[in-house]
């Protein structure tokens, strides 16, 4: 097709779009026109098709000649897509780079220019501050929230980061806010906001590596479909690759304290996220300890100052924005969590089958000592205590849930060490009486940890703070529930009663988490079927053990558990 054909398309575009004369460009009409052109992706596509159909009879029904349409737009007005994007964005969002018209059309079709109304947006931001940020303090809250509150365009935030923040909050926001905004379920809202962030990342709209790392790290919270290639590991490896390529820039003399603080927090967010998800899914860690040389965090690395009145007034009078004491406690909890993750790192590395070697037993003893030292060093205000009231404020629930979760993590690690020690001693040649005594001691420690976990679960339920728990809680509960089922099936009336009560307390937590996470939903269905199989042998044979459960139990526990659940050989 020659120059004349392109000219015909050009005139067709001008006719179809009704480009205004230059005298009208400065009055805002042109931006309104561009808004209407980009508002509905299907309208844009139909307009493009009409241009092509009217331009030449040879191409009457070809849909769409995108390259010719793009050429026509470039000839007419190269900045058009940037202007369209700018007109579609609120003042607190930074402009996107220049994009081809068809890319803008695609992004519009994916609703990336659609924003939650102010009420829902502020609730999602409030949820982020209370439920997400304390566990992953990866950005500076003051400039981020301040830009949105002021909405004057002076220091806008990234569109990619904004949608990633909104996505991460949907897992924790009260469901009535989502229903009011028209979402049928929490999972539907999570899907929508995740897709917005994902498509923006795919289109490479963000040049700031720090912002990309922050957004991608939040996107690691997406793990709804096991077969999704863009799962936790995919996003985590992207974040680590970007962080590793930037670490050299932090070693120069020109690095500012504020930049160093945010990078320290970012690296520890990466490390803790990697370790906890590896523990949750029983997958090898991505970050190797030998490659991680970032100093421990201190309270100076965190923002612990009251927010300005303008931000508080615009977003809502949240107690946490005014209270430096609460901000300091949350920072201290993250520091304690980071130190605990360095201990867990050694546990994750011992996935080899027990050989009974003395080295393995010594290492388990060292892990026990490290855990005990960590707990002993924990300040009183960071230790878990049963809720003193059922009417906790939002920030009090945040702190309570964080302390409870840290306690669950500690108890789970202690139990894992004791169970592994029992397996090691079974494989170690030693006097029978000595082995029996040590095994009995390990079993007592396991049962003590299981009861303590159930009490924490009960406290979370009474405080109505279960939905404040992070995603990794699911993996912490799986071995606990399995061991409680073993206690129920043990035949001892005392253990049966204690086991059933503890099982019920932990299942209530898992059931609430299943409203958000597919992994929790599938495990609830499995455990319900497993516990009910006691009354129906036909059901027992149909219960297949999930792979994840096979990995959280020792081989002896798994054999006993499967035997009790299926009862295929004994016919119990």
Coordinates of C-alpha atoms in Angstrom, one line a residue:
X1 CA 0.0 0.0 0.0
X2 CA 1.5 3.3 -1.1
X3 CA 1.6 6.9 0.2
X4 CA -1.8 7.7 -1.3
X5 CA -3.3 4.8 0.7
X6 CA -1.7 6.1 3.9
X7 CA -3.1 9.5 3.1
X8 CA -6.5 8.0 2.8
X9 CA -6.2 6.4 6.1
X10 CA -5.0 9.6 7.6
X11 CA -7.9 11.6 6.3
X12 CA -10.2 8.7 7.5
X13 CA -8.7 9.0 11.0
X14 CA -9.2 12.7 11.0
X15 CA -12.8 12.3 9.8
X16 CA -13.7 9.5 12.2
X17 CA -12.0 11.1 15.3
X18 CA -13.3 14.6 14.5
X19 CA -9.9 16.2 15.3
X20 CA -10.6 19.8 16.5
X21 CA -9.0 22.8 14.9
X22 CA -5.9 24.3 16.6
X23 CA -8.0 27.1 18.0
X24 CA -9.7 24.6 20.3
X25 CA -6.6 22.7 21.5
X26 CA -5.9 25.0 24.4
X27 CA -9.3 25.0 25.9
X28 CA -9.3 21.4 27.2
X29 CA -11.6 20.1 24.5
X30 CA -8.9 18.1 22.9
X31 CA -8.1 16.3 26.2
X32 CA -11.8 15.5 26.6
X33 CA -11.9 14.1 23.1
X34 CA -8.9 11.9 23.9
X35 CA -10.6 10.7 27.0
X36 CA -13.6 9.7 25.1
X37 CA -11.4 7.9 22.5
X38 CA -9.6 5.9 25.1
X39 CA -12.4 5.3 27.6
X40 CA -13.8 2.3 26.0
X41 CA -11.4 -0.1 24.3
X42 CA -14.1 -1.8 22.2
X43 CA -15.2 1.7 20.9
X44 CA -11.6 2.4 19.9
X45 CA -11.3 -0.9 18.1
X46 CA -14.5 -0.3 16.2
X47 CA -13.4 3.2 15.3
X48 CA -10.2 1.8 13.9
X49 CA -12.0 -0.8 11.9
X50 CA -14.3 1.9 10.5
X51 CA -11.2 3.9 9.4
X52 CA -9.8 0.9 7.6
X53 CA -13.1 -0.1 6.0
X54 CA -13.6 3.5 4.7
X55 CA -10.1 4.0 3.5
X56 CA -9.8 1.5 0.6
X57 CA -12.0 -1.2 -0.9
X58 CA -9.2 -3.8 -1.0
X59 CA -9.0 -3.8 2.8
X60 CA -12.7 -3.5 3.4
X61 CA -13.1 -6.2 5.9
X62 CA -9.6 -6.7 7.3
X63 CA -9.5 -6.3 11.1
X64 CA -7.6 -4.5 12.3
X65 CA -4.6 -3.3 10.3
X66 CA -2.8 -2.3 13.5
X67 CA 0.5 -1.4 11.9
X68 CA -1.2 1.1 9.5
X69 CA -3.4 2.5 12.2
X70 CA -0.3 3.0 14.4
X71 CA 1.5 4.7 11.5
X72 CA -1.5 7.0 10.9
X73 CA -1.5 8.0 14.6
X74 CA 2.2 8.6 14.5
X75 CA 1.8 10.8 11.4
X76 CA -1.1 12.7 13.0
X77 CA 0.0 13.3 16.5
X78 CA 2.9 11.3 18.1
X79 CA 2.2 12.4 21.7
X80 CA -1.4 11.3 21.5
X81 CA -1.0 8.1 23.7
X82 CA 0.8 10.0 26.4
X83 CA -1.9 12.6 26.4
X84 CA -4.5 9.9 26.6
X85 CA -2.8 8.2 29.5
X86 CA -2.4 11.5 31.3
X87 CA -6.0 12.3 31.0
X88 CA -7.0 8.9 32.3
X89 CA -4.8 9.2 35.5
X90 CA -5.5 11.0 38.7
X91 CA -3.1 13.7 39.7
X92 CA -1.4 11.5 42.3
X93 CA -0.3 9.0 39.7
X94 CA 2.8 9.6 37.6
X95 CA 2.5 9.8 33.8
X96 CA 3.3 6.7 31.9
X97 CA 6.1 6.7 29.3
X98 CA 5.2 7.1 25.6
X99 CA 3.2 4.0 24.5
X100 CA 1.9 3.0 21.0
X101 CA -1.8 3.7 20.6
X102 CA -2.6 0.0 20.4
X103 CA -0.8 -0.5 23.8
X104 CA -2.9 2.2 25.4
X105 CA -6.0 0.5 23.9
X106 CA -4.9 -2.8 25.4
X107 CA -4.2 -1.3 28.8
X108 CA -7.6 0.4 28.8
X109 CA -9.2 -3.0 28.0
X110 CA -7.5 -4.4 31.0
X111 CA -8.9 -1.6 33.2
X112 CA -5.5 -0.4 34.4
X113 CA -6.9 3.2 34.1
X114 CA -9.8 2.3 36.4
X115 CA -9.4 3.2 40.0
X116 CA -11.3 2.3 43.1
X117 CA -13.6 5.1 44.4
X118 CA -12.2 7.2 47.2
X119 CA -13.9 5.3 50.0
X120 CA -12.6 1.9 48.8
X121 CA -9.2 3.3 48.0
X122 CA -8.8 4.7 51.5
X123 CA -10.0 1.5 53.1
X124 CA -7.4 -0.4 51.0
X125 CA -4.7 2.0 52.0
X126 CA -5.7 1.7 55.6
X127 CA -5.6 -2.1 55.3
X128 CA -2.2 -1.9 53.7
X129 CA -0.8 0.1 56.6
X130 CA -2.3 -2.3 59.2
X131 CA -2.1 -5.7 57.6
X132 CA 0.6 -5.7 54.8
X133 CA 3.2 -3.1 55.5
X134 CA 4.1 -4.4 59.1
X135 CA 5.2 -7.7 57.6
X136 CA 6.9 -6.3 54.5
X137 CA 7.9 -2.6 55.1
X138 CA 9.2 -2.2 51.5
X139 CA 8.4 1.5 50.9
X140 CA 8.4 4.9 52.6
X141 CA 4.8 5.4 53.7
X142 CA 4.9 9.1 54.1
X143 CA 5.6 10.2 50.6
X144 CA 3.4 7.4 49.2
X145 CA 0.4 8.3 51.3
X146 CA 1.1 12.0 51.2
X147 CA 1.0 12.1 47.4
X148 CA -2.4 10.3 47.3
X149 CA -3.8 12.5 50.1
X150 CA -2.7 15.8 48.5
X151 CA -3.5 14.8 44.9
X152 CA -1.7 17.8 43.5
X153 CA 0.6 16.0 41.2
X154 CA 3.8 17.4 42.9
X155 CA 5.2 14.0 43.8
X156 CA 3.1 11.4 42.1
X157 CA 3.4 7.7 42.7
X158 CA 3.9 4.8 40.2
X159 CA 0.8 3.4 38.7
X160 CA 2.4 -0.1 38.9
X161 CA 3.1 0.3 42.6
X162 CA -0.3 1.7 43.3
X163 CA -2.1 -1.3 41.8
X164 CA 0.3 -3.7 43.5
X165 CA -0.5 -2.0 46.9
X166 CA -4.2 -2.2 46.2
X167 CA -3.9 -5.9 45.3
X168 CA -1.9 -6.8 48.4
X169 CA -4.6 -5.2 50.6
X170 CA -7.5 -7.1 49.1
X171 CA -6.6 -10.2 51.0
X172 CA -7.2 -8.5 54.3
X173 CA -9.9 -5.8 53.8
X174 CA -13.3 -6.3 55.4
X175 CA -15.4 -8.0 52.8
X176 CA -18.3 -5.5 53.1
X177 CA -16.1 -2.8 51.6
X178 CA -15.6 -5.0 48.5
X179 CA -19.3 -5.9 48.2
X180 CA -20.3 -2.2 48.4
X181 CA -17.9 -1.5 45.5
X182 CA -19.6 -4.3 43.4
X183 CA -17.2 -7.2 43.8
X184 CA -18.8 -10.5 44.2
X185 CA -16.0 -11.9 46.4
X186 CA -12.6 -11.2 47.9
X187 CA -11.0 -13.6 45.4
X188 CA -12.6 -11.7 42.5
X189 CA -11.2 -8.4 43.8
X190 CA -7.7 -10.0 44.2
X191 CA -7.8 -11.3 40.7
X192 CA -8.7 -7.9 39.2
X193 CA -6.1 -5.9 41.0
X194 CA -3.4 -8.5 40.4
X195 CA -4.2 -8.5 36.7
X196 CA -3.8 -4.8 36.6
X197 CA -0.4 -4.9 38.2
X198 CA 0.7 -7.9 36.1
X199 CA -0.2 -6.3 32.8
X200 CA 1.6 -3.1 33.7
X201 CA 4.7 -5.0 34.6
X202 CA 4.5 -6.9 31.3
X203 CA 4.3 -3.6 29.4
X204 CA 7.5 -2.3 31.1
X205 CA 5.9 1.0 32.1
X206 CA 8.1 1.6 35.1
X207 CA 11.8 2.6 34.8
X208 CA 12.7 3.0 38.5
X209 CA 14.2 -0.3 39.6
X210 CA 13.4 0.3 43.3
X211 CA 9.7 0.8 42.4
X212 CA 9.7 -2.4 40.2
X213 CA 11.2 -4.4 43.1
X214 CA 8.6 -3.1 45.5
X215 CA 5.7 -3.9 43.2
X216 CA 7.0 -7.3 42.2
X217 CA 7.6 -8.2 45.8
X218 CA 4.0 -7.4 46.6
X219 CA 2.9 -9.6 43.6
X220 CA 4.6 -12.6 45.3
X221 CA 1.4 -12.7 47.4
X222 CA -0.4 -14.1 44.3
X223 CA -0.6 -17.9 44.4
X224 CA -4.1 -18.8 43.6
X225 CA -3.5 -21.3 40.8
X226 CA -0.7 -23.9 41.3
X227 CA -0.1 -24.2 37.6
X228 CA 0.3 -20.4 37.0
X229 CA 3.9 -19.9 35.6
X230 CA 4.0 -16.5 37.1
X231 CA 3.9 -17.8 40.7
X232 CA 5.8 -16.8 43.8
X233 CA 9.1 -18.0 42.5
X234 CA 8.7 -16.2 39.2
X235 CA 8.2 -12.8 40.8
X236 CA 10.7 -13.4 43.6
X237 CA 13.5 -14.2 41.1
X238 CA 12.7 -11.0 39.2
X239 CA 12.9 -9.0 42.4
X240 CA 16.2 -10.6 43.4
X241 CA 17.7 -10.1 39.9
X242 CA 16.9 -6.4 40.0
X243 CA 18.1 -6.1 43.6
X244 CA 21.4 -7.9 42.9
X245 CA 22.1 -5.7 39.9
X246 CA 21.7 -2.6 42.1
X247 CA 23.6 -3.6 45.2
X248 CA 26.9 -2.3 43.8
X249 CA 25.4 1.2 43.6
X250 CA 24.9 1.2 47.3
X251 CA 28.6 0.7 48.1
X252 CA 29.7 4.2 47.0
X253 CA 30.3 7.2 49.2
X254 CA 27.4 9.2 47.7
X255 CA 24.7 6.9 49.1
X256 CA 22.3 8.9 51.4
X257 CA 21.1 7.6 54.7
X258 CA 17.5 7.5 53.6
X259 CA 18.4 5.5 50.5
X260 CA 20.5 3.1 52.5
X261 CA 17.6 2.6 55.0
X262 CA 15.1 1.8 52.3
X263 CA 17.5 -0.6 50.6
X264 CA 18.2 -2.4 53.9
X265 CA 14.5 -2.9 54.5
X266 CA 14.0 -4.0 50.9
X267 CA 16.7 -6.7 51.2
X268 CA 15.4 -8.0 54.5
X269 CA 11.9 -8.0 53.0
X270 CA 13.2 -10.2 50.2
X271 CA 15.1 -12.5 52.6
X272 CA 12.2 -13.0 55.0
X273 CA 9.7 -13.4 52.2
X274 CA 11.9 -16.1 50.6
X275 CA 12.5 -17.9 53.9
X276 CA 8.8 -17.9 55.0
X277 CA 7.4 -19.0 51.7
X278 CA 10.0 -21.7 51.4
X279 CA 8.9 -22.9 54.9
X280 CA 5.2 -22.6 53.9
X281 CA 5.4 -24.5 50.6
X282 CA 8.4 -26.7 51.6
X283 CA 10.4 -25.5 48.6
X284 CA 14.2 -24.8 48.5
X285 CA 15.0 -21.2 49.4
X286 CA 16.1 -18.9 46.5
X287 CA 18.5 -16.7 48.4
X288 CA 21.7 -18.4 49.6
X289 CA 23.0 -17.3 53.0
X290 CA 26.5 -17.1 51.6
X291 CA 25.2 -14.5 49.2
X292 CA 23.4 -12.4 51.8
X293 CA 25.6 -9.9 53.6
X294 CA 23.2 -7.1 54.6
X295 CA 23.6 -5.9 58.2
X296 CA 20.8 -6.5 60.6
X297 CA 18.1 -3.9 60.7
X298 CA 17.9 -1.4 63.5
X299 CA 15.1 0.9 64.6
X300 CA 16.8 3.7 62.8
X301 CA 16.1 2.0 59.4
X302 CA 12.3 2.6 59.9
X303 CA 9.9 5.5 59.8
X304 CA 8.5 6.1 63.3
X305 CA 7.1 9.6 63.2
X306 CA 3.6 11.0 63.3
X307 CA 2.1 11.8 59.8
X308 CA 1.1 15.3 58.9
X309 CA -2.4 16.5 59.5
X310 CA -3.2 16.9 55.8
X311 CA -2.6 13.2 55.2
X312 CA -4.5 12.2 58.2
X313 CA -7.4 14.4 57.3
X314 CA -7.6 13.2 53.7
X315 CA -7.2 9.5 54.3
X316 CA -8.8 9.0 57.7
X317 CA -7.9 9.5 61.3
X318 CA -6.1 6.2 61.8
X319 CA -4.6 5.7 65.2
X320 CA -1.4 4.2 63.7
X321 CA -0.7 7.4 61.7
X322 CA -0.5 9.4 64.9
X323 CA 1.1 6.8 67.3
X324 CA 4.9 6.6 67.1
X325 CA 4.8 4.0 69.9
X326 CA 2.7 1.6 67.7
X327 CA 4.9 2.3 64.7
X328 CA 8.0 1.5 66.8
X329 CA 6.6 -1.8 68.1
X330 CA 5.7 -2.9 64.5
X331 CA 9.3 -2.1 63.4
X332 CA 10.7 -4.1 66.3
X333 CA 8.4 -7.0 65.4
X334 CA 9.8 -7.0 61.9
X335 CA 13.4 -6.9 63.2
X336 CA 12.6 -9.9 65.5
X337 CA 11.0 -11.7 62.6
X338 CA 14.1 -11.1 60.4
X339 CA 16.4 -12.6 63.1
X340 CA 14.1 -15.6 63.5
X341 CA 14.2 -16.2 59.7
X342 CA 18.0 -16.5 59.9
X343 CA 17.5 -19.4 62.3
X344 CA 14.8 -20.9 60.1
X345 CA 17.2 -20.8 57.2
X346 CA 19.3 -23.5 58.8
X347 CA 16.2 -25.6 59.3
X348 CA 15.3 -25.3 55.7
X349 CA 18.7 -26.4 54.6
X350 CA 18.4 -29.8 56.4
X351 CA 15.9 -31.4 54.0
X352 CA 18.1 -34.5 53.6
X353 CA 16.7 -37.7 55.1
X354 CA 17.9 -38.4 58.6
X355 CA 21.0 -40.6 58.6
X356 CA 21.5 -40.7 62.4
X357 CA 24.9 -39.1 62.1
X358 CA 26.2 -37.3 65.2
X359 CA 26.7 -34.2 63.1
X360 CA 23.0 -34.0 62.4
X361 CA 22.1 -34.4 66.1
X362 CA 24.6 -31.7 67.0
X363 CA 23.1 -29.3 64.5
X364 CA 19.6 -29.9 65.8
X365 CA 20.8 -29.2 69.3
X366 CA 22.4 -25.9 68.0
X367 CA 19.1 -24.9 66.3
X368 CA 17.3 -25.5 69.6
X369 CA 19.8 -23.3 71.5
X370 CA 19.5 -20.5 68.8
X371 CA 15.7 -20.6 69.1
X372 CA 15.8 -20.4 72.9
X373 CA 18.2 -17.5 72.8
X374 CA 16.0 -15.7 70.3
X375 CA 12.9 -16.1 72.5
X376 CA 14.8 -15.1 75.6
X377 CA 16.0 -11.9 73.9
X378 CA 12.5 -10.9 72.8
X379 CA 11.3 -7.8 74.7
X380 CA 8.2 -8.2 76.8
X381 CA 6.1 -5.9 74.6
X382 CA 6.8 -8.2 71.6
X383 CA 5.8 -11.4 73.4
X384 CA 2.4 -13.0 72.8
X385 CA -0.1 -12.8 75.6
X386 CA -3.8 -13.9 75.6
X387 CA -6.1 -11.0 74.6
X388 CA -7.1 -9.0 77.6
X389 CA -10.2 -7.8 75.7
X390 CA -12.4 -8.8 72.8
X391 CA -12.8 -5.2 71.8
X392 CA -9.4 -4.3 70.4
X393 CA -8.8 -1.4 68.1
X394 CA -7.6 -1.9 64.6
X395 CA -4.0 -1.1 65.5
X396 CA -4.2 -3.2 68.6
X397 CA -5.4 -6.2 66.5
X398 CA -2.5 -5.6 64.2
X399 CA 0.0 -5.8 67.0
X400 CA -1.8 -8.7 68.7
X401 CA -1.9 -10.7 65.4
X402 CA 1.8 -10.0 64.7
X403 CA 2.8 -11.2 68.2
X404 CA 0.6 -14.3 67.8
X405 CA 2.0 -15.1 64.4
X406 CA 5.6 -14.8 65.7
X407 CA 4.7 -17.2 68.5
X408 CA 3.2 -19.6 66.0
X409 CA 6.4 -19.4 63.9
X410 CA 8.6 -20.1 67.0
X411 CA 6.4 -23.0 68.2
X412 CA 6.3 -24.5 64.8
X413 CA 10.1 -24.4 64.5
X414 CA 10.6 -25.8 68.0
X415 CA 8.2 -28.7 67.1
X416 CA 9.9 -29.3 63.8
X417 CA 13.3 -29.6 65.6
X418 CA 11.9 -32.0 68.2
X419 CA 10.2 -34.2 65.6
X420 CA 13.4 -34.3 63.5
X421 CA 15.5 -35.2 66.5
X422 CA 13.2 -38.2 67.2
X423 CA 13.6 -39.3 63.6
X424 CA 17.4 -38.9 63.9
X425 CA 17.6 -40.9 67.1
X426 CA 15.6 -43.7 65.6
X427 CA 18.3 -44.0 62.9
X428 CA 21.1 -43.7 65.5
X429 CA 22.6 -46.8 67.0
X430 CA 22.5 -46.2 70.8
X431 CA 21.4 -48.1 74.0
X432 CA 17.7 -48.8 73.8
X433 CA 16.9 -47.2 77.1
X434 CA 18.7 -44.0 76.2
X435 CA 16.9 -43.7 72.9
X436 CA 13.5 -44.3 74.4
X437 CA 14.0 -41.6 77.1
X438 CA 15.2 -39.1 74.6
X439 CA 12.4 -39.9 72.2
X440 CA 9.8 -39.6 74.9
X441 CA 11.3 -36.2 75.8
X442 CA 11.1 -35.0 72.2
X443 CA 7.5 -36.3 71.9
X444 CA 6.5 -34.4 75.1
X445 CA 8.0 -31.2 73.6
X446 CA 6.1 -31.7 70.4
X447 CA 2.8 -32.2 72.3
X448 CA 3.5 -29.2 74.4
X449 CA 4.1 -27.1 71.3
X450 CA 0.9 -28.4 69.7
X451 CA -1.2 -27.4 72.8
X452 CA 0.4 -24.0 72.8
X453 CA -0.3 -23.5 69.1
X454 CA -4.0 -24.4 69.7
X455 CA -4.1 -21.8 72.6
X456 CA -2.7 -19.1 70.3
X457 CA -5.3 -20.1 67.7
X458 CA -8.1 -19.8 70.3
X459 CA -6.8 -16.3 71.3
X460 CA -6.8 -15.2 67.6
X461 CA -10.4 -16.4 67.3
X462 CA -11.6 -14.6 70.4
X463 CA -9.9 -11.4 69.4
X464 CA -11.4 -11.6 65.9
X465 CA -7.8 -11.1 64.5
X466 CA -7.5 -14.2 62.2
X467 CA -7.9 -12.2 59.0
X468 CA -4.8 -10.1 60.1
X469 CA -2.6 -13.1 59.8
X470 CA -0.2 -13.4 56.8
X471 CA -0.4 -16.0 54.1
X472 CA 2.4 -18.1 55.6
X473 CA 0.1 -19.1 58.5
X474 CA -1.4 -21.8 56.3
X475 CA 1.8 -23.8 56.2
X476 CA 2.4 -23.4 59.9
X477 CA -0.9 -25.1 60.7
X478 CA -0.6 -28.2 58.5
X479 CA 1.7 -30.3 60.6
X480 CA -0.2 -29.2 63.7
X481 CA -3.6 -30.4 62.3
X482 CA -2.1 -33.7 61.2
X483 CA -0.6 -34.4 64.6
X484 CA -3.9 -33.5 66.3
X485 CA -5.6 -36.1 64.1
X486 CA -3.1 -38.6 65.2
X487 CA -3.9 -37.7 68.8
X488 CA -7.6 -38.1 68.1
X489 CA -7.0 -41.6 66.6
X490 CA -4.6 -42.6 69.4
X491 CA -7.3 -44.5 71.4
X492 CA -6.5 -42.7 74.6
X493 CA -9.6 -40.9 75.9
X494 CA -7.5 -38.1 77.4
X495 CA -5.5 -37.5 74.2
X496 CA -8.7 -37.9 72.1
X497 CA -10.4 -35.1 74.0
X498 CA -7.4 -32.8 74.0
X499 CA -6.6 -33.6 70.4
X500 CA -10.2 -32.9 69.1
X501 CA -10.4 -29.6 71.0
X502 CA -7.0 -28.5 69.7
X503 CA -7.9 -29.7 66.1
X504 CA -11.1 -27.6 66.2
X505 CA -9.3 -24.5 67.4
X506 CA -6.7 -24.7 64.6
X507 CA -9.3 -25.6 62.0
X508 CA -11.3 -22.4 62.7
X509 CA -8.2 -20.4 61.8
X510 CA -7.6 -22.4 58.6
X511 CA -11.3 -22.0 57.7
X512 CA -11.2 -18.2 57.9
X513 CA -8.0 -18.2 55.9
X514 CA -9.6 -20.3 53.2
X515 CA -11.9 -17.4 52.4
X516 CA -8.8 -15.8 50.8
X517 CA -6.3 -18.5 49.9
X518 CA -6.8 -21.5 47.7
X519 CA -4.2 -23.5 49.5
X520 CA -6.1 -23.1 52.8
X521 CA -9.4 -23.9 51.1
X522 CA -8.0 -27.2 49.7
X523 CA -6.4 -28.2 53.0
X524 CA -9.7 -27.5 54.9
X525 CA -11.5 -29.8 52.5
X526 CA -8.8 -32.5 53.0
X527 CA -8.8 -32.4 56.8
X528 CA -12.6 -32.4 57.0
X529 CA -12.7 -35.5 54.9
X530 CA -9.9 -37.1 56.9
X531 CA -11.5 -36.5 60.2
X532 CA -14.9 -37.7 58.9
X533 CA -13.5 -40.8 57.4
X534 CA -13.5 -42.3 60.9
X535 CA -17.2 -42.9 60.5
X536 CA -17.1 -44.1 56.8
X537 CA -14.4 -46.5 55.7
X538 CA -15.4 -45.9 52.1
X539 CA -14.5 -42.2 52.4
X540 CA -11.2 -43.1 54.1
X541 CA -9.9 -45.0 51.0
X542 CA -10.7 -42.0 48.8
X543 CA -8.6 -39.6 50.9
X544 CA -5.4 -38.9 49.1
X545 CA -2.6 -37.2 51.1
X546 CA -1.7 -33.8 49.7
X547 CA 1.9 -33.5 48.6
X548 CA 2.5 -30.5 50.9
X549 CA 1.4 -32.5 53.9
X550 CA 3.8 -35.3 52.9
X551 CA 6.6 -32.8 53.1
X552 CA 5.8 -31.2 56.4
X553 CA 5.6 -34.5 58.3
X554 CA 8.5 -36.8 59.1
X555 CA 8.4 -40.2 57.3
X556 CA 7.3 -42.0 60.5
X557 CA 4.6 -39.4 61.2
X558 CA 3.4 -39.6 57.6
X559 CA 3.2 -43.4 57.7
X560 CA 1.3 -43.3 60.9
X561 CA -1.0 -40.6 59.7
X562 CA -1.9 -42.3 56.4
X563 CA -2.5 -45.5 58.3
X564 CA -5.0 -43.9 60.7
X565 CA -6.7 -41.9 57.9
X566 CA -7.1 -44.7 55.4
X567 CA -7.1 -47.7 57.6
X568 CA -6.9 -49.9 54.6
X569 CA -4.9 -52.7 56.2
X570 CA -6.5 -52.8 59.6
X571 CA -10.1 -52.1 58.7
X572 CA -10.6 -50.0 61.8

